[in-house]
PDB file of N, CA and C in Angstrom:
ATOM      1  N   MET A   1     -75.944-269.167 -14.580  1.00 87.00           N
ATOM      2  CA  MET A   1     -76.092-267.888 -14.660  1.00 87.00           C
ATOM      3  C   MET A   1     -76.571-267.515 -16.119  1.00 87.00           C
ATOM      4  N   ILE A   2     -75.842-267.968 -17.174  1.00 91.00           N
ATOM      5  CA  ILE A   2     -76.119-267.992 -18.499  1.00 91.00           C
ATOM      6  C   ILE A   2     -77.516-268.075 -18.922  1.00 91.00           C
ATOM      7  N   ASP A   3     -78.284-268.993 -18.141  1.00 94.00           N
ATOM      8  CA  ASP A   3     -79.634-269.547 -18.398  1.00 94.00           C
ATOM      9  C   ASP A   3     -80.712-268.574 -17.942  1.00 94.00           C
ATOM     10  N   LYS A   4     -80.249-268.008 -17.004  1.00 95.00           N
ATOM     11  CA  LYS A   4     -81.015-266.838 -16.610  1.00 95.00           C
ATOM     12  C   LYS A   4     -80.957-265.554 -17.445  1.00 95.00           C
ATOM     13  N   ILE A   5     -79.690-265.303 -17.748  1.00 95.00           N
ATOM     14  CA  ILE A   5     -79.571-264.051 -18.723  1.00 95.00           C
ATOM     15  C   ILE A   5     -80.289-264.365 -20.236  1.00 95.00           C
ATOM     16  N   PHE A   6     -80.059-265.518 -20.511  1.00 96.00           N
ATOM     17  CA  PHE A   6     -80.819-266.075 -21.955  1.00 96.00           C
ATOM     18  C   PHE A   6     -82.466-265.774 -21.699  1.00 96.00           C
ATOM     19  N   GLY A   7     -82.913-266.253 -20.528  1.00 97.00           N
ATOM     20  CA  GLY A   7     -84.252-266.020 -20.307  1.00 97.00           C
ATOM     21  C   GLY A   7     -84.632-264.647 -20.196  1.00 97.00           C
ATOM     22  N   GLN A   8     -83.806-263.951 -19.588  1.00 96.00           N
ATOM     23  CA  GLN A   8     -84.285-262.293 -19.643  1.00 96.00           C
ATOM     24  C   GLN A   8     -84.144-261.695 -20.913  1.00 96.00           C
ATOM     25  N   VAL A   9     -83.291-262.071 -21.798  1.00 96.00           N
ATOM     26  CA  VAL A   9     -82.882-261.710 -23.056  1.00 96.00           C
ATOM     27  C   VAL A   9     -84.212-262.101 -23.908  1.00 96.00           C
ATOM     28  N   LEU A  10     -84.648-263.388 -23.698  1.00 97.00           N
ATOM     29  CA  LEU A  10     -85.824-263.806 -24.608  1.00 97.00           C
ATOM     30  C   LEU A  10     -87.158-263.394 -24.336  1.00 97.00           C
ATOM     31  N   LYS A  11     -87.257-262.977 -23.075  1.00 97.00           N
ATOM     32  CA  LYS A  11     -88.460-262.410 -22.651  1.00 97.00           C
ATOM     33  C   LYS A  11     -88.682-261.085 -23.174  1.00 97.00           C
ATOM     34  N   LYS A  12     -87.431-260.131 -23.049  1.00 96.00           N
ATOM     35  CA  LYS A  12     -87.528-258.971 -23.483  1.00 96.00           C
ATOM     36  C   LYS A  12     -87.671-258.759 -25.212  1.00 96.00           C
ATOM     37  N   LEU A  13     -86.938-259.590 -25.652  1.00 97.00           N
ATOM     38  CA  LEU A  13     -87.331-259.506 -27.254  1.00 97.00           C
ATOM     39  C   LEU A  13     -88.504-260.170 -27.697  1.00 97.00           C
ATOM     40  N   ARG A  14     -88.889-261.195 -27.089  1.00 97.00           N
ATOM     41  CA  ARG A  14     -90.305-261.554 -27.440  1.00 97.00           C
ATOM     42  C   ARG A  14     -91.539-260.591 -27.148  1.00 97.00           C
ATOM     43  N   THR A  15     -91.395-259.799 -25.692  1.00 97.00           N
ATOM     44  CA  THR A  15     -92.439-259.014 -25.656  1.00 97.00           C
ATOM     45  C   THR A  15     -92.266-257.621 -26.410  1.00 97.00           C
ATOM     46  N   GLU A  16     -91.090-257.112 -26.739  1.00 96.00           N
ATOM     47  CA  GLU A  16     -90.781-256.267 -27.809  1.00 96.00           C
ATOM     48  C   GLU A  16     -91.594-256.518 -29.338  1.00 96.00           C
ATOM     49  N   LYS A  17     -91.718-257.742 -29.514  1.00 96.00           N
ATOM     50  CA  LYS A  17     -92.372-258.240 -30.718  1.00 96.00           C
ATOM     51  C   LYS A  17     -94.019-258.149 -30.509  1.00 96.00           C
ATOM     52  N   GLY A  18     -94.193-257.968 -29.281  1.00 97.00           N
ATOM     53  CA  GLY A  18     -95.604-258.162 -28.895  1.00 97.00           C
ATOM     54  C   GLY A  18     -96.415-259.363 -28.916  1.00 97.00           C
ATOM     55  N   LEU A  19     -95.621-260.416 -28.559  1.00 97.00           N
ATOM     56  CA  LEU A  19     -95.988-261.940 -28.759  1.00 97.00           C
ATOM     57  C   LEU A  19     -96.184-262.380 -27.281  1.00 97.00           C
ATOM     58  N   SER A  20     -97.306-262.967 -27.086  1.00 97.00           N
ATOM     59  CA  SER A  20     -97.315-263.832 -25.894  1.00 97.00           C
ATOM     60  C   SER A  20     -96.546-264.966 -25.849  1.00 97.00           C
ATOM     61  N   GLN A  21     -96.321-265.667 -24.817  1.00 97.00           N
ATOM     62  CA  GLN A  21     -95.633-266.852 -24.766  1.00 97.00           C
ATOM     63  C   GLN A  21     -96.354-268.133 -25.472  1.00 97.00           C
ATOM     64  N   GLU A  22     -97.760-267.885 -25.700  1.00 97.00           N
ATOM     65  CA  GLU A  22     -98.477-269.229 -26.252  1.00 97.00           C
ATOM     66  C   GLU A  22     -98.061-268.798 -27.800  1.00 97.00           C
ATOM     67  N   GLU A  23     -98.238-267.528 -28.271  1.00 97.00           N
ATOM     68  CA  GLU A  23     -98.092-267.226 -29.815  1.00 97.00           C
ATOM     69  C   GLU A  23     -96.634-267.559 -30.187  1.00 97.00           C
ATOM     70  N   PHE A  24     -95.548-267.104 -29.253  1.00 98.00           N
ATOM     71  CA  PHE A  24     -94.386-267.409 -29.595  1.00 98.00           C
ATOM     72  C   PHE A  24     -94.089-268.756 -29.927  1.00 98.00           C
ATOM     73  N   ALA A  25     -94.412-269.612 -28.903  1.00 98.00           N
ATOM     74  CA  ALA A  25     -94.268-271.147 -28.699  1.00 98.00           C
ATOM     75  C   ALA A  25     -95.018-271.831 -29.929  1.00 98.00           C
ATOM     76  N   ALA A  26     -95.916-271.320 -30.398  1.00 97.00           N
ATOM     77  CA  ALA A  26     -96.810-271.900 -31.446  1.00 97.00           C
ATOM     78  C   ALA A  26     -96.025-271.597 -32.941  1.00 97.00           C
ATOM     79  N   ASN A  27     -95.606-270.426 -32.945  1.00 97.00           N
ATOM     80  CA  ASN A  27     -94.709-269.950 -34.078  1.00 97.00           C
ATOM     81  C   ASN A  27     -93.415-270.759 -34.202  1.00 97.00           C
ATOM     82  N   VAL A  28     -92.825-271.026 -32.939  1.00 96.00           N
ATOM     83  CA  VAL A  28     -91.478-271.716 -32.998  1.00 96.00           C
ATOM     84  C   VAL A  28     -91.644-273.175 -32.979  1.00 96.00           C
ATOM     85  N   GLY A  29     -92.873-273.674 -32.735  1.00 97.00           N
ATOM     86  CA  GLY A  29     -93.085-275.075 -32.856  1.00 97.00           C
ATOM     87  C   GLY A  29     -92.574-275.501 -31.483  1.00 97.00           C
ATOM     88  N   LEU A  30     -92.788-275.186 -30.386  1.00 97.00           N
ATOM     89  CA  LEU A  30     -92.552-275.489 -28.975  1.00 97.00           C
ATOM     90  C   LEU A  30     -93.649-275.372 -28.010  1.00 97.00           C
ATOM     91  N   HIS A  31     -93.514-276.083 -26.991  1.00 97.00           N
ATOM     92  CA  HIS A  31     -94.619-275.881 -25.910  1.00 97.00           C
ATOM     93  C   HIS A  31     -94.467-274.602 -25.216  1.00 97.00           C
ATOM     94  N   ARG A  32     -95.508-273.911 -24.930  1.00 97.00           N
ATOM     95  CA  ARG A  32     -95.573-272.703 -24.188  1.00 97.00           C
ATOM     96  C   ARG A  32     -94.795-273.196 -22.850  1.00 97.00           C
ATOM     97  N   THR A  33     -95.069-273.974 -22.139  1.00 98.00           N
ATOM     98  CA  THR A  33     -94.233-274.279 -20.912  1.00 98.00           C
ATOM     99  C   THR A  33     -92.715-274.372 -21.261  1.00 98.00           C
ATOM    100  N   TYR A  34     -92.378-274.891 -22.171  1.00 98.00           N
ATOM    101  CA  TYR A  34     -90.853-274.915 -22.337  1.00 98.00           C
ATOM    102  C   TYR A  34     -90.390-273.500 -22.529  1.00 98.00           C
ATOM    103  N   ILE A  35     -91.100-272.600 -23.285  1.00 98.00           N
ATOM    104  CA  ILE A  35     -90.716-271.180 -23.540  1.00 98.00           C
ATOM    105  C   ILE A  35     -90.562-270.586 -22.188  1.00 98.00           C
ATOM    106  N   SER A  36     -91.719-270.695 -21.262  1.00 98.00           N
ATOM    107  CA  SER A  36     -91.801-270.288 -19.829  1.00 98.00           C
ATOM    108  C   SER A  36     -90.546-270.907 -19.141  1.00 98.00           C
ATOM    109  N   GLN A  37     -90.121-271.989 -19.207  1.00 98.00           N
ATOM    110  CA  GLN A  37     -88.960-272.763 -18.556  1.00 98.00           C
ATOM    111  C   GLN A  37     -87.604-271.713 -18.959  1.00 98.00           C
ATOM    112  N   LEU A  38     -87.387-271.668 -20.315  1.00 98.00           N
ATOM    113  CA  LEU A  38     -86.252-271.003 -20.879  1.00 98.00           C
ATOM    114  C   LEU A  38     -86.356-269.388 -20.275  1.00 98.00           C
ATOM    115  N   GLU A  39     -87.681-268.785 -20.383  1.00 98.00           N
ATOM    116  CA  GLU A  39     -87.483-267.410 -19.846  1.00 98.00           C
ATOM    117  C   GLU A  39     -87.123-267.373 -18.375  1.00 98.00           C
ATOM    118  N   ARG A  40     -87.374-268.335 -17.543  1.00 97.00           N
ATOM    119  CA  ARG A  40     -87.189-268.328 -16.161  1.00 97.00           C
ATOM    120  C   ARG A  40     -85.868-268.985 -15.770  1.00 97.00           C
ATOM    121  N   GLY A  41     -85.134-269.218 -16.873  1.00 96.00           N
ATOM    122  CA  GLY A  41     -83.678-269.758 -16.418  1.00 96.00           C
ATOM    123  C   GLY A  41     -83.604-271.275 -16.162  1.00 96.00           C
ATOM    124  N   LEU A  42     -84.818-271.945 -16.230  1.00 97.00           N
ATOM    125  CA  LEU A  42     -84.629-273.222 -15.701  1.00 97.00           C
ATOM    126  C   LEU A  42     -84.387-274.300 -16.812  1.00 97.00           C
ATOM    127  N   LYS A  43     -84.304-274.016 -18.109  1.00 96.00           N
ATOM    128  CA  LYS A  43     -83.876-274.861 -19.015  1.00 96.00           C
ATOM    129  C   LYS A  43     -82.851-274.305 -20.009  1.00 96.00           C
ATOM    130  N   SER A  44     -81.881-275.193 -20.482  1.00 95.00           N
ATOM    131  CA  SER A  44     -80.924-274.473 -21.350  1.00 95.00           C
ATOM    132  C   SER A  44     -81.422-274.959 -22.876  1.00 95.00           C
ATOM    133  N   PRO A  45     -81.353-273.926 -23.818  1.00 96.00           N
ATOM    134  CA  PRO A  45     -81.624-274.351 -25.188  1.00 96.00           C
ATOM    135  C   PRO A  45     -80.784-274.912 -25.864  1.00 96.00           C
ATOM    136  N   SER A  46     -81.151-276.049 -26.846  1.00 96.00           N
ATOM    137  CA  SER A  46     -79.983-276.555 -27.842  1.00 96.00           C
ATOM    138  C   SER A  46     -79.719-275.375 -28.835  1.00 96.00           C
ATOM    139  N   LEU A  47     -78.675-275.573 -29.630  1.00 95.00           N
ATOM    140  CA  LEU A  47     -78.355-274.827 -30.763  1.00 95.00           C
ATOM    141  C   LEU A  47     -79.424-274.580 -31.636  1.00 95.00           C
ATOM    142  N   GLY A  48     -79.924-275.715 -31.962  1.00 96.00           N
ATOM    143  CA  GLY A  48     -81.322-275.794 -33.211  1.00 96.00           C
ATOM    144  C   GLY A  48     -82.452-274.932 -32.488  1.00 96.00           C
ATOM    145  N   VAL A  49     -82.818-274.990 -31.129  1.00 97.00           N
ATOM    146  CA  VAL A  49     -83.801-274.146 -30.710  1.00 97.00           C
ATOM    147  C   VAL A  49     -83.339-272.692 -30.656  1.00 97.00           C
ATOM    148  N   MET A  50     -82.257-272.520 -30.354  1.00 97.00           N
ATOM    149  CA  MET A  50     -81.751-271.028 -30.449  1.00 97.00           C
ATOM    150  C   MET A  50     -81.881-270.532 -31.960  1.00 97.00           C
ATOM    151  N   ALA A  51     -81.590-271.231 -32.792  1.00 97.00           N
ATOM    152  CA  ALA A  51     -81.728-270.882 -34.331  1.00 97.00           C
ATOM    153  C   ALA A  51     -83.159-270.681 -34.643  1.00 97.00           C
ATOM    154  N   LYS A  52     -84.349-271.500 -34.156  1.00 97.00           N
ATOM    155  CA  LYS A  52     -85.648-271.264 -34.334  1.00 97.00           C
ATOM    156  C   LYS A  52     -86.268-269.958 -33.542  1.00 97.00           C
ATOM    157  N   ILE A  53     -85.527-269.624 -32.400  1.00 97.00           N
ATOM    158  CA  ILE A  53     -85.895-268.655 -31.750  1.00 97.00           C
ATOM    159  C   ILE A  53     -85.406-267.319 -32.319  1.00 97.00           C
ATOM    160  N   SER A  54     -84.138-267.538 -32.929  1.00 97.00           N
ATOM    161  CA  SER A  54     -83.647-266.060 -33.272  1.00 97.00           C
ATOM    162  C   SER A  54     -84.502-265.857 -34.731  1.00 97.00           C
ATOM    163  N   SER A  55     -84.676-267.073 -35.420  1.00 97.00           N
ATOM    164  CA  SER A  55     -85.557-266.744 -36.650  1.00 97.00           C
ATOM    165  C   SER A  55     -86.707-266.171 -36.410  1.00 97.00           C
ATOM    166  N   GLU A  56     -87.412-266.645 -35.496  1.00 96.00           N
ATOM    167  CA  GLU A  56     -88.678-266.053 -35.085  1.00 96.00           C
ATOM    168  C   GLU A  56     -88.797-264.738 -34.636  1.00 96.00           C
ATOM    169  N   LEU A  57     -87.670-264.285 -34.221  1.00 97.00           N
ATOM    170  CA  LEU A  57     -87.566-262.989 -33.475  1.00 97.00           C
ATOM    171  C   LEU A  57     -86.867-261.969 -34.467  1.00 97.00           C
ATOM    172  N   GLY A  58     -86.643-262.508 -35.745  1.00 96.00           N
ATOM    173  CA  GLY A  58     -86.247-261.746 -37.068  1.00 96.00           C
ATOM    174  C   GLY A  58     -84.956-261.350 -36.726  1.00 96.00           C
ATOM    175  N   ILE A  59     -84.050-262.040 -35.884  1.00 97.00           N
ATOM    176  CA  ILE A  59     -82.442-261.757 -35.724  1.00 97.00           C
ATOM    177  C   ILE A  59     -81.551-262.846 -36.242  1.00 97.00           C
ATOM    178  N   THR A  60     -80.389-262.607 -36.228  1.00 97.00           N
ATOM    179  CA  THR A  60     -79.550-263.955 -36.498  1.00 97.00           C
ATOM    180  C   THR A  60     -79.094-264.223 -35.215  1.00 97.00           C
ATOM    181  N   LEU A  61     -78.544-265.403 -35.111  1.00 96.00           N
ATOM    182  CA  LEU A  61     -77.768-266.185 -34.085  1.00 96.00           C
ATOM    183  C   LEU A  61     -76.727-265.368 -33.300  1.00 96.00           C
ATOM    184  N   VAL A  62     -76.084-264.563 -34.188  1.00 96.00           N
ATOM    185  CA  VAL A  62     -74.910-263.674 -33.970  1.00 96.00           C
ATOM    186  C   VAL A  62     -75.755-262.491 -33.111  1.00 96.00           C
ATOM    187  N   GLN A  63     -76.530-262.077 -33.447  1.00 96.00           N
ATOM    188  CA  GLN A  63     -77.287-260.888 -32.863  1.00 96.00           C
ATOM    189  C   GLN A  63     -77.812-261.273 -31.533  1.00 96.00           C
ATOM    190  N   LEU A  64     -78.470-262.431 -31.355  1.00 96.00           N
ATOM    191  CA  LEU A  64     -78.812-263.163 -30.154  1.00 96.00           C
ATOM    192  C   LEU A  64     -77.791-263.144 -29.250  1.00 96.00           C
ATOM    193  N   MET A  65     -76.705-263.735 -29.747  1.00 95.00           N
ATOM    194  CA  MET A  65     -75.351-263.889 -28.895  1.00 95.00           C
ATOM    195  C   MET A  65     -74.913-262.574 -28.353  1.00 95.00           C
ATOM    196  N   THR A  66     -74.927-261.693 -29.276  1.00 95.00           N
ATOM    197  CA  THR A  66     -74.498-260.209 -28.891  1.00 95.00           C
ATOM    198  C   THR A  66     -75.569-259.789 -27.771  1.00 95.00           C
ATOM    199  N   GLU A  67     -76.694-259.955 -27.728  1.00 93.00           N
ATOM    200  CA  GLU A  67     -77.728-259.492 -26.744  1.00 93.00           C
ATOM    201  C   GLU A  67     -77.251-260.244 -25.405  1.00 93.00           C
ATOM    202  N   LEU A  68     -76.875-261.556 -25.579  1.00 93.00           N
ATOM    203  CA  LEU A  68     -76.504-262.271 -24.226  1.00 93.00           C
ATOM    204  C   LEU A  68     -75.291-261.619 -23.635  1.00 93.00           C
ATOM    205  N   GLU A  69     -74.261-261.510 -24.667  1.00 93.00           N
ATOM    206  CA  GLU A  69     -73.183-260.584 -24.128  1.00 93.00           C
ATOM    207  C   GLU A  69     -73.307-259.504 -23.390  1.00 93.00           C
ATOM    208  N   LYS A  70     -74.064-258.562 -24.059  1.00 92.00           N
ATOM    209  CA  LYS A  70     -74.427-257.091 -23.359  1.00 92.00           C
ATOM    210  C   LYS A  70     -75.012-257.314 -21.942  1.00 92.00           C
ATOM    211  N   ASN A  71     -75.771-258.180 -22.054  1.00 88.00           N
ATOM    212  CA  ASN A  71     -76.441-258.550 -20.776  1.00 88.00           C
ATOM    213  C   ASN A  71     -75.805-259.147 -19.441  1.00 88.00           C
ATOM    214  N   GLN A  72     -74.738-259.752 -19.998  1.00 82.00           N
ATOM    215  CA  GLN A  72     -73.945-260.432 -19.261  1.00 82.00           C
ATOM    216  C   GLN A  72     -72.981-259.726 -18.159  1.00 82.00           C
ATOM    217  N   ASN A  73     -72.626-258.252 -18.865  1.00 68.00           N
ATOM    218  CA  ASN A  73     -71.740-257.388 -17.959  1.00 68.00           C
ATOM    219  C   ASN A  73     -72.311-256.558 -17.065  1.00 68.00           C
TER     220      ASN A  73
END
């Protein structure tokens, strides 16, 4: 369940930044298909990947976790 929520939050934040999956993946140094799998809740990111993602989104890990918590309820 948390993977699905993470994916929804990631997609929302990425699209708010106006980035395609391809652009976002390139900026983070990951493959586009991996970003797609994260957004669909098929993969769980490591802490290192979450740090890269939050940095690219311009937020802290704490802010990312807060977004997850807000969407969990």
